[in-house]
Coordinates of C-alpha atoms and ligand atoms in Angstrom, one line a residue:
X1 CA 17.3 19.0 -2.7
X2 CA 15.2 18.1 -5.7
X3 CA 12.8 15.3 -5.6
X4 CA 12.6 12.8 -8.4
X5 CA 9.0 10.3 -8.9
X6 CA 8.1 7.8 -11.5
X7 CA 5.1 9.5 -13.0
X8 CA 3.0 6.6 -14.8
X9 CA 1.1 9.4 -16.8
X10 CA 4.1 10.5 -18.7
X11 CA 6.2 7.2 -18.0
X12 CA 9.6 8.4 -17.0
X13 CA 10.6 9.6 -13.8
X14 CA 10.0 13.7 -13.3
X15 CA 11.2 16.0 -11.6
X16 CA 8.7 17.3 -8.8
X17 CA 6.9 20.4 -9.1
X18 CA 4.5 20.5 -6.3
X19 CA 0.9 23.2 -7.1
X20 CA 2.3 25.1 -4.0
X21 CA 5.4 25.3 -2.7
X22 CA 4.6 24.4 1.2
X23 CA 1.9 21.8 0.6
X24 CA 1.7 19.1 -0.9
X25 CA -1.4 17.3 -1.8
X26 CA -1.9 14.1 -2.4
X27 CA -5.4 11.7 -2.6
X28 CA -4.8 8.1 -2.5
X29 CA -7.6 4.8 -3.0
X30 CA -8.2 3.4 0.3
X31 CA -9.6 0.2 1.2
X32 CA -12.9 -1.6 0.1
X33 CA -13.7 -2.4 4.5
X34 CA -15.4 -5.7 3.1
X35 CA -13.2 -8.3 4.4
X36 CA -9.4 -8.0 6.3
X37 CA -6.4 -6.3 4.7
X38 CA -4.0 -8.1 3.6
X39 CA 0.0 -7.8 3.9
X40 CA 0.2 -7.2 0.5
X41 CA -2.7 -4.3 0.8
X42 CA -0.4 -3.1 3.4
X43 CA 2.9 -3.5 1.2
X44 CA 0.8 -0.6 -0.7
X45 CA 0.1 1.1 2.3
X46 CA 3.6 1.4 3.5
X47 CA 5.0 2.7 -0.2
X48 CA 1.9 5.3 0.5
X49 CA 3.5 6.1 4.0
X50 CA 7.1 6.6 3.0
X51 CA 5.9 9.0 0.5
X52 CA 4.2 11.2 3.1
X53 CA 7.3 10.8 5.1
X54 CA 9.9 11.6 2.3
X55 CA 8.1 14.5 1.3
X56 CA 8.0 16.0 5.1
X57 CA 11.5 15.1 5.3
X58 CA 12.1 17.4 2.6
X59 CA 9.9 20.2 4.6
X60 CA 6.4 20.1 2.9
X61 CA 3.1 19.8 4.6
X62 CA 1.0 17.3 3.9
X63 CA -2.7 17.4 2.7
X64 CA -3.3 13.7 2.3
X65 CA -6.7 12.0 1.5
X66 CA -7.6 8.3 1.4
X67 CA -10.9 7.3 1.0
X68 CA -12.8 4.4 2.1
X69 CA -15.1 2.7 -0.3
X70 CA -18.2 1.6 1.5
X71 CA -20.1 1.0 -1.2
X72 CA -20.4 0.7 -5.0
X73 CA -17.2 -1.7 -5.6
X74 CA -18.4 -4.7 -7.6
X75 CA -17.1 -8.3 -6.9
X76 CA -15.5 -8.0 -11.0
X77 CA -14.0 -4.2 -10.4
X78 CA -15.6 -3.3 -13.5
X79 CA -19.7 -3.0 -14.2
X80 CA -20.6 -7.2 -13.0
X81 CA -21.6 -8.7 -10.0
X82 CA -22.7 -8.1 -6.6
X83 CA -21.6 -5.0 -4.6
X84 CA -18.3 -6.5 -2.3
X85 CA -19.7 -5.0 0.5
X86 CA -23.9 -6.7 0.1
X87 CA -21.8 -10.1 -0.4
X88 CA -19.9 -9.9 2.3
X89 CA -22.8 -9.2 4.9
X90 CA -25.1 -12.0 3.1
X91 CA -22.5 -14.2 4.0
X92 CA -21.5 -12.7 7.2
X93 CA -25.2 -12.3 8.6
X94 CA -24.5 -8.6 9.3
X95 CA -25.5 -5.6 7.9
X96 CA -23.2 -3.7 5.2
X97 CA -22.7 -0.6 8.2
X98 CA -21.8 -3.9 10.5
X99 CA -19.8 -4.6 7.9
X100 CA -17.9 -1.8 7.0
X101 CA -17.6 -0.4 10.4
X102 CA -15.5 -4.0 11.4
X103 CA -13.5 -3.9 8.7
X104 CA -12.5 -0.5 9.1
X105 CA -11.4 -0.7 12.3
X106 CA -9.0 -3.9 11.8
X107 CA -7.6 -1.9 8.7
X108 CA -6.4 1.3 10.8
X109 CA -5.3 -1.1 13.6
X110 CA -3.1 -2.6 11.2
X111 CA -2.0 1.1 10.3
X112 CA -1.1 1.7 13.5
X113 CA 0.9 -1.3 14.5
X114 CA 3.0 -1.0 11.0
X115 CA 3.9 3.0 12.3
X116 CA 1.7 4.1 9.1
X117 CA 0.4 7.7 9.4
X118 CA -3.3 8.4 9.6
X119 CA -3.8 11.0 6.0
X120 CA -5.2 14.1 7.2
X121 CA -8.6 13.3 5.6
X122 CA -10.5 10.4 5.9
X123 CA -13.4 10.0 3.8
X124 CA -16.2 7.2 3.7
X125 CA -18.2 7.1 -0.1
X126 CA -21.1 6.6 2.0
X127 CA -20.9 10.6 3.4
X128 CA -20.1 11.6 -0.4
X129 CA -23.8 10.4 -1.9
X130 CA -24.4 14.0 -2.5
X131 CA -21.3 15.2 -4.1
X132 CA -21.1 12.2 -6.1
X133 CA -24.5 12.8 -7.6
X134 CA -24.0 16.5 -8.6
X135 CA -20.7 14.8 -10.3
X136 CA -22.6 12.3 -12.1
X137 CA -25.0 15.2 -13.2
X138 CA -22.4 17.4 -13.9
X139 CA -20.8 15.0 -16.4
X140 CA -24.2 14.3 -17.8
X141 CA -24.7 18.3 -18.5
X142 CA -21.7 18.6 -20.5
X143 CA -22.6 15.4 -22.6
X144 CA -19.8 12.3 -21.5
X145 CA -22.9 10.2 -20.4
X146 CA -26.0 8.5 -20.9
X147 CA -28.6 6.6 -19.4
X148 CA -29.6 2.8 -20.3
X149 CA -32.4 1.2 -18.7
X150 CA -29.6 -0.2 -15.9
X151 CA -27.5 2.9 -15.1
X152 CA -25.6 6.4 -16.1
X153 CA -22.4 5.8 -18.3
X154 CA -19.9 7.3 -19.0
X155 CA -19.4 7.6 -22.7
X156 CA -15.4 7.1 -23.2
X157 CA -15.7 7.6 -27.1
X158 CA -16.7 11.1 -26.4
X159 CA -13.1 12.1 -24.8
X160 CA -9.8 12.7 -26.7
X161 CA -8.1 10.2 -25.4
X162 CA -8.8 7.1 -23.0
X163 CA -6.6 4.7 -21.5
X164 CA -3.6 6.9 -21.3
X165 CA -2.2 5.5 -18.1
X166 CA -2.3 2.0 -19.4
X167 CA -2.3 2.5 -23.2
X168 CA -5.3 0.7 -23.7
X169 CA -5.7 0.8 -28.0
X170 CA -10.2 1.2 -28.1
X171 CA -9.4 0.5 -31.9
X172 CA -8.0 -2.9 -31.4
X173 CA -10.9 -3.2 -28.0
X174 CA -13.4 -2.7 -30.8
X175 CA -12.8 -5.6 -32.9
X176 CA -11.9 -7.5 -29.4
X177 CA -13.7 -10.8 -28.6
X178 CA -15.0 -8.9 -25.3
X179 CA -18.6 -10.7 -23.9
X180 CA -20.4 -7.4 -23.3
X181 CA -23.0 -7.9 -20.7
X182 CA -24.8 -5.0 -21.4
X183 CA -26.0 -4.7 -24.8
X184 CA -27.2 -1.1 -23.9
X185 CA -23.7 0.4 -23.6
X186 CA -21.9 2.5 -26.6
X187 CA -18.7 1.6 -26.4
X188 CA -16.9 -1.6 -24.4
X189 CA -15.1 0.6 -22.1
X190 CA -17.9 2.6 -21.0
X191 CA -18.0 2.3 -17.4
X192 CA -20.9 2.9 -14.9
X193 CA -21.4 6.3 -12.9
X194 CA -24.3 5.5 -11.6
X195 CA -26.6 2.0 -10.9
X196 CA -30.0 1.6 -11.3
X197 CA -31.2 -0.3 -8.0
X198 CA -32.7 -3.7 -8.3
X199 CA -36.2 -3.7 -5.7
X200 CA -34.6 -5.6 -2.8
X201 CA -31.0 -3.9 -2.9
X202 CA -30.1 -2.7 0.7
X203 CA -27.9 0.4 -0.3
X204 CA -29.4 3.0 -2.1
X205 CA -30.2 6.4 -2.4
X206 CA -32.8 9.1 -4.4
X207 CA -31.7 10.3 -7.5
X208 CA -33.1 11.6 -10.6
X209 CA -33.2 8.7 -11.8
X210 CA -34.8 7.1 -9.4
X211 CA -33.6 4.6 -6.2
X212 CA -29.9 4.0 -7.1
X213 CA -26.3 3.8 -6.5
X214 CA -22.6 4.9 -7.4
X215 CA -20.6 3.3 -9.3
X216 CA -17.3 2.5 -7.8
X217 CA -15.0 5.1 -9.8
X218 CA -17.2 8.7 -8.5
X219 CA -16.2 8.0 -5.4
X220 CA -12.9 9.2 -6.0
X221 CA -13.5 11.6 -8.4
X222 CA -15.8 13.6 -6.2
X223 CA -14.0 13.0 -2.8
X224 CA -10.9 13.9 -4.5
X225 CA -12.3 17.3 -6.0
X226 CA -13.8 17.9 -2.3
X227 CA -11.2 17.9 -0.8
X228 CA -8.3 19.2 -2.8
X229 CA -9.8 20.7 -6.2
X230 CA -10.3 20.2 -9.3
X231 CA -6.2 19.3 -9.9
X232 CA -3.6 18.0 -7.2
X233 CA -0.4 16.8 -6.1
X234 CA -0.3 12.9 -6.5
X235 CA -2.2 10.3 -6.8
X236 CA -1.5 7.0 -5.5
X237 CA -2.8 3.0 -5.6
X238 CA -1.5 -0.2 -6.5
X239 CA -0.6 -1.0 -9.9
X240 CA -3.9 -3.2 -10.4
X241 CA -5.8 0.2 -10.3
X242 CA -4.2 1.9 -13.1
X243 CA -5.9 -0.1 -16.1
X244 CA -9.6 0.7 -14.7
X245 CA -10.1 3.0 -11.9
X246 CA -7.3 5.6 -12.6
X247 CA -7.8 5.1 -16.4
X248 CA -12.2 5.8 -15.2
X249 CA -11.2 8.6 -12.7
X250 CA -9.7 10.5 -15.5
X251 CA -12.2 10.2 -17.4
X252 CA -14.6 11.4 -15.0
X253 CA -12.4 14.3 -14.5
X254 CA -12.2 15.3 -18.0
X255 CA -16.3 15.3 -18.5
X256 CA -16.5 16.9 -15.4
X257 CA -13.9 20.1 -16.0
X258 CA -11.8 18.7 -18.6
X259 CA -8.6 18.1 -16.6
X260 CA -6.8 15.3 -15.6
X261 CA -6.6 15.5 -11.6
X262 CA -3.2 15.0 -10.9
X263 CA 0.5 16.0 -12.0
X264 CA 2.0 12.8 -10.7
X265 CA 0.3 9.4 -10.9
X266 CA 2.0 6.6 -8.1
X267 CA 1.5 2.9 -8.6
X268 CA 3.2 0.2 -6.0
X269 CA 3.9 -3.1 -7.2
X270 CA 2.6 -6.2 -5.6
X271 CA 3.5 -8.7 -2.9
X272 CA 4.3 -11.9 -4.0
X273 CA 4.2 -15.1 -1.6
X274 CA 6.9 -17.3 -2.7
X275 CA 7.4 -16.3 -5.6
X276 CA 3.3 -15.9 -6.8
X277 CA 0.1 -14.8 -5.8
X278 CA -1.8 -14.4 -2.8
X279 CA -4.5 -16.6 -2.8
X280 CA -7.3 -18.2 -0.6
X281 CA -7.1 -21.7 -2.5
X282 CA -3.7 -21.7 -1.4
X283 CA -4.3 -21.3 1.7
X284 CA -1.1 -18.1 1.5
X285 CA -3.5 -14.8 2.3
X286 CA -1.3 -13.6 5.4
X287 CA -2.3 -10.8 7.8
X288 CA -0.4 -8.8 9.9
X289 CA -2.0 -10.8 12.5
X290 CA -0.4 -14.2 11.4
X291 CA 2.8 -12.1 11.2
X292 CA 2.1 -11.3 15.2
X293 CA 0.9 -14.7 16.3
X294 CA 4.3 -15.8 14.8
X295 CA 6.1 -13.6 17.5
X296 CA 7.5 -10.9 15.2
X297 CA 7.2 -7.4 16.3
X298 CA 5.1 -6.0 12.9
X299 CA 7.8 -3.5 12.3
X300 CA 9.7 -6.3 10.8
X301 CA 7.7 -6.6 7.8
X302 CA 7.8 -2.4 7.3
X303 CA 11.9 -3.2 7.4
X304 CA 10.9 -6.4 5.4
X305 CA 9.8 -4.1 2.7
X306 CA 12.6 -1.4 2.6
X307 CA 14.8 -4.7 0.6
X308 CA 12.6 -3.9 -2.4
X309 CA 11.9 -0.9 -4.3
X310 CA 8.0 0.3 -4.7
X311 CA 7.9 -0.5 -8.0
X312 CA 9.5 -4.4 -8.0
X313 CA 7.5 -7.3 -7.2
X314 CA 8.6 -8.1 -3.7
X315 CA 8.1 -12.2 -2.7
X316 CA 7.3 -12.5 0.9
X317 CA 9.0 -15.5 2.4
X318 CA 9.2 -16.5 6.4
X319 CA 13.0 -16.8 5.5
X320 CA 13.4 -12.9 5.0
X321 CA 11.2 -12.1 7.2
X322 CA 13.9 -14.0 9.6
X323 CA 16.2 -12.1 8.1
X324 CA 14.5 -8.9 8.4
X325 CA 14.1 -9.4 12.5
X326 CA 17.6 -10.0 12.9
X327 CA 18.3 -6.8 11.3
X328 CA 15.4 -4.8 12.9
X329 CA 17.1 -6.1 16.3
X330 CA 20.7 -5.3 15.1
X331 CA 19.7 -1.5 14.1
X332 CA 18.2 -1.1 17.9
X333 CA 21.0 -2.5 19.4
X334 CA 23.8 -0.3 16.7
X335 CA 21.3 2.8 17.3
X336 CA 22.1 2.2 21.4
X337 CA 25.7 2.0 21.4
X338 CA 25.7 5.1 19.2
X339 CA 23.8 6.9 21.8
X340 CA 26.1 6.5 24.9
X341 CA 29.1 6.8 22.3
X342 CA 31.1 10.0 22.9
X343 CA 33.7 9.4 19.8
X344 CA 34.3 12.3 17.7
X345 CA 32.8 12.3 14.5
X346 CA 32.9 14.9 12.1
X347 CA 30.4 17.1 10.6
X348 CA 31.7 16.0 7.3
X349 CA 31.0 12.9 7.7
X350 CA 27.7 13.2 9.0
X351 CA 26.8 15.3 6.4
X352 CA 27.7 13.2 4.3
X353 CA 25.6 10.3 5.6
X354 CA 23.1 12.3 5.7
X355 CA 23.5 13.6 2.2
X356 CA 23.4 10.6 0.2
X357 CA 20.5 9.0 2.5
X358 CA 18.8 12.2 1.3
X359 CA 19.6 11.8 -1.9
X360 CA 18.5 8.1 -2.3
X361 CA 14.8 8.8 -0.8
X362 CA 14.0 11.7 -3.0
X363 CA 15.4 9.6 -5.7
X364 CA 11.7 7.7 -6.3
X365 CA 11.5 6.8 -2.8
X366 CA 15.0 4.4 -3.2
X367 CA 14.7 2.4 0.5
X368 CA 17.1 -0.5 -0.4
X369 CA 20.0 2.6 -1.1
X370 CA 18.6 4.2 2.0
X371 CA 18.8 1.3 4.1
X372 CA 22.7 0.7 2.9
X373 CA 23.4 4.2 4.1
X374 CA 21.4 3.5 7.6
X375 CA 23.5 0.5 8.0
X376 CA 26.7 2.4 7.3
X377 CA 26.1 4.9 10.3
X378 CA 25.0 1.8 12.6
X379 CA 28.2 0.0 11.9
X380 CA 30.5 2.9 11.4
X381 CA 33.2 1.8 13.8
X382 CA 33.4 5.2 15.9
X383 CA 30.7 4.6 18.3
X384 CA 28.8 8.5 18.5
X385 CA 26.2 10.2 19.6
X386 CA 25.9 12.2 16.6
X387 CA 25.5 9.3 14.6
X388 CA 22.8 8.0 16.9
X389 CA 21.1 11.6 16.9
X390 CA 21.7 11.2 12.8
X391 CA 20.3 7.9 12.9
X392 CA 17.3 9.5 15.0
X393 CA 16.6 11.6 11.8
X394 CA 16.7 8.7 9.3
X395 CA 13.9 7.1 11.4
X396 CA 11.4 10.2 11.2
X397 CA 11.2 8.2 7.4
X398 CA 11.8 4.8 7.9
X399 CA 9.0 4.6 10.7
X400 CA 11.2 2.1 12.7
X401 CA 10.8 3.0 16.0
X402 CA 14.9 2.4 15.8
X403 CA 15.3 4.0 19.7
X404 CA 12.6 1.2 20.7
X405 CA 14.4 -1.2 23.5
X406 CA 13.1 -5.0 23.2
X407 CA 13.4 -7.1 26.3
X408 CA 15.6 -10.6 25.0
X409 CA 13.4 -13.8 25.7
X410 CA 14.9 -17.0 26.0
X411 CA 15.0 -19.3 22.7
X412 CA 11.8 -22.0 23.9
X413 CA 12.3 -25.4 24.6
X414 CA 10.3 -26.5 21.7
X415 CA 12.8 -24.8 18.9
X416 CA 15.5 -26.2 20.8
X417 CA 14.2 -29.6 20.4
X418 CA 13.2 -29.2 16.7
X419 CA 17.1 -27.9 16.6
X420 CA 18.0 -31.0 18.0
X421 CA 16.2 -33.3 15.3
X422 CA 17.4 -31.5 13.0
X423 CA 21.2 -31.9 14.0
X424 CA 20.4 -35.7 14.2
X425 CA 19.3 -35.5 10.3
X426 CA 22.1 -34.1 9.6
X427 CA 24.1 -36.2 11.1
X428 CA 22.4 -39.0 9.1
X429 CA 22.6 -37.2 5.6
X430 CA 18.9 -37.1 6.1
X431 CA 18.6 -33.5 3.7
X432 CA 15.2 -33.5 2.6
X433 CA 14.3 -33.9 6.7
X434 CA 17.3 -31.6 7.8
X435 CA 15.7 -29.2 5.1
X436 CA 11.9 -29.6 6.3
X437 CA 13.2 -29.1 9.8
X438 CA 15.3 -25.8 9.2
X439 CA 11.3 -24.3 7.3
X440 CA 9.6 -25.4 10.6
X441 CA 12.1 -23.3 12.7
X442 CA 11.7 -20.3 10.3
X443 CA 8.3 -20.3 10.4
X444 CA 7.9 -20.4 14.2
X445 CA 10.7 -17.5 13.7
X446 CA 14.3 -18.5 14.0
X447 CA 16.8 -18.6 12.0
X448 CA 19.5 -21.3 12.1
X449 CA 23.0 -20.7 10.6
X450 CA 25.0 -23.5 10.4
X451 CA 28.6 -22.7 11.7
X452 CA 31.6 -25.1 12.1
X453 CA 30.7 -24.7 15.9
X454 CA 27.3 -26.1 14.6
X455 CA 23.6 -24.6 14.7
X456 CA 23.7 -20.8 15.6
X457 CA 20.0 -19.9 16.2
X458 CA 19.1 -16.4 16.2
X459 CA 16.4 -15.4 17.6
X460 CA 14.4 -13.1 16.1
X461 CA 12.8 -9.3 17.6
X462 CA 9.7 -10.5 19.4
Ligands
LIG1 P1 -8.2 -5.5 -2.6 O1 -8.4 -5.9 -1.2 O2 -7.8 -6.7 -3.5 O3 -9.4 -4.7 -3.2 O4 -7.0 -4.6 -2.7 C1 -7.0 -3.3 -2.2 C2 -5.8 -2.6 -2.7 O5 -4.6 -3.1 -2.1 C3 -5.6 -2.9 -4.2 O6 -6.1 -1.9 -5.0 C4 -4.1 -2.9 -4.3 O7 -3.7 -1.7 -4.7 C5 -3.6 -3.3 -3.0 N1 -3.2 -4.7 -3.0 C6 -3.9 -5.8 -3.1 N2 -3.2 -6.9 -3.1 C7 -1.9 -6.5 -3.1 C8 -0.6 -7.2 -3.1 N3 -0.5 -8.5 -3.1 N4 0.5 -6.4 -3.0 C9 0.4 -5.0 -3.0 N5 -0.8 -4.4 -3.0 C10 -1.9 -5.1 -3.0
LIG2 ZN1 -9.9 5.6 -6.2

């Protein structure tokens, strides 16, 4: 069956024409192990993961890379500021190895308690100082960069084109009000390859020009070409990467060979929390840990996320996340009277099922149709084992671990109790409290569904 992806290089959704027929590869920008991954860096992680899992679905082998940037990511994302990783150990008292090697750890942790696959290849930037440099030199050889007294840049004026991911227009950037902080650079979008070390800077390396250190974007560009040549599969991030580090790791590729690395160019959309962004002066950066100390089992928020496409803004809410355990727990429970079912069931309507769930993952990775069909076998009234086998093979994408058994708990005496004050506001018109009552619940993960038998509380998969 043929597979369908948004491409944002060309802007429309394609067709997909993998290099080879059995393998797909694929390179996607892993995490800057500077401080803990967020749900929303995982929101990005999961779109990454159904990929993988669509496209072995649909027979191919995988040769995934993800890269993690250990140095060389400045606190702007462009050319300014301090290295994310030096900050962070300044203020952590550690070293930036200490530093990296923590952070790395909690981010495959996380991984592995959202059901993510490990890619085939991991790759630190710190390993890569080499390649990178022969990169950098390479570039320079064929005339896309220069040297200022403060680093190697890339000169963007000398390609065709730049900024065709984003459609950045240099001719209006020109005459731009930009503040350019290096008065040395050709062209405002001319973007560091390589950095010029202050004295005192912890990480850096020999190069020909001296004590020094990559830019952010060669990471890629040479871990990438490494790894899977010179042009691949798909490339994949989150949509912030597209104006800058996609837009910079084309670039690189063009001066390097004069190709643009990938066919197919991902981007997922962000996470929202209630409706905005993620921020530490709001005190709303979740981690999947605040989604465990809350009781839910983590596969909740990987369900959580099936309710949205990749590519629209998803708003994170401790409402749908209630609504997500409920159904996480209602698909085990379906899945298990399926599997002691013995009704008969044709093969045409399996088939069926199973042709239009097909059809709705290789159709851009649709989850939200996906999940309508899931829910269709699960609640198909004919209680079968083929379904439950059928449901089985739906789970090899949704990661679900949908033939997990949970052991019920009892609903604790302190939700009762807040249950109980809450019936008493109600009784009393008191909204505004019956309201602020029925948000503490959800938080502490129940939800309450007021029924003319009263409060139902459901308690959600822990
Ligand atoms: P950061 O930790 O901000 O450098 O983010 C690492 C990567 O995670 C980014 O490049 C994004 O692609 C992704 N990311 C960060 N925040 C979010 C979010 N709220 N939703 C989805 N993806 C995100
Ligand atoms: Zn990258």
């Amino acid at each position: 069956m043929d597979i369908y992806f948004y491409n944002t290089l060309t802007k429309k959704k394609e067709k997909f024409e993998p290099i080879q027929n059995d393998e797909v590869k694929i390179y996607s920008c892993g995490p800057t192990v500077y401080k803990n991954a967020t749900i929303g860096n995982m929101r990005t992680n999961l779109f990454q993961d159904t990929l993988r899992r669509v496209l072995k679905y649909n027979g191919y082998k995988l040769k995934h890379v993800m890269n993690i940037t250990d140095v060389g990511h400045l606190v702007s994302d462009g050319d300014e500021g301090e290295d994310k990783m030096l900050k962070s150990a300044r203020e952590e008292h550690k070293t930036p190895l200490e530093i990296a090697e923590y952070y790395t750890k909690l981010f495959f942790a996380d991984l592995e308690r959202l059901n993510i696959e490990k890619p085939e290849i991991i790759c630190k930037a710190t390993d890569h100082i080499k390649e990178m440099l022969e990169l950098v030199q390479k570039i320079m050889e064929r005339g896309y960069a220069y040297e200022t007294s403060t680093a190697i840049y890339f000169d963007v004026s000398k390609l065709d084109e730049y900024g065709i991911l984003s459609g950045i227009n240099l001719e209006e950037q020109k005459s731009g009000a930009r503040v350019e902080v290096d008065k040395e650079k050709r062209n405002p979008y001319d973007f560091a390859l390589w950095i010029k070390a202050p004295e005192n800077h912890l990480m850096k390396w020999d190069s020909p020009w001296g004590q020094s250190y990559p830019g952010w974007h060669i990471e890629c560009s040479a871990m990438s070409t490494k790894y899977l040549g010179e042009v691949f599969d798909i490339h994949t991030g989150g949509i912030d990467l597209i104006p800058t580090h996609h837009e910079n790791e084309i670039a690189q590729s063009k001066g390097a060979c004069g190709k643009i690395p990938a066919h197919y160019w991902m981007h997922g959309e962000y996470l929202l929390i209630n409706g905005g962004k993620m921020s530490k002066s709001l005190g709303n950066v979740y981690l999947l840990d605040d989604i465990i100390s809350r009781g839910y089992d983590p596969l909740t928020y990987r369900l959580f996320n099936f309710s949205c496409h990749y590519k629209g803004k998803l708003n994170f809410t401790w409402e749908g996340m209630n609504s997500a355990a409920v159904s996480l727990k209602r698909l085990r429970e379906g899945y298990q009277k399926h599997l002691v079912g013995n009704a008969e069931v044709s093969d045409e309507i399996i088939n069926d099922m199973e042709n239009r769930f097909h059809q709705a993952i290789n159709d851009d990775l649709n989850m939200p149709l996906a999940m309508s069909v899931v829910w269709e076998a699960i609640k198909y009234p004919e209680k079968s084992n083929k379904i439950a086998k059928l449901l089985e093979k739906f789970d090899t994408v949704l990661g679900l671990k949908i033939a997990e058994k949970k052991q019920e708990k009892e609903i604790p005496q302190e939700i009762l109790e807040l249950v109980e004050q809450r019936k008493q506001a109600r009784a009393e018109k008191n909204w505004a409290e019956s309201d602020r009552l029925r948000d503490l619940i959800a938080e502490k993960g129940y939800n309450i569904k007021d029924t003319k038998d009263g409060a139902q509380i459901e308690e959600i998969s822990k």
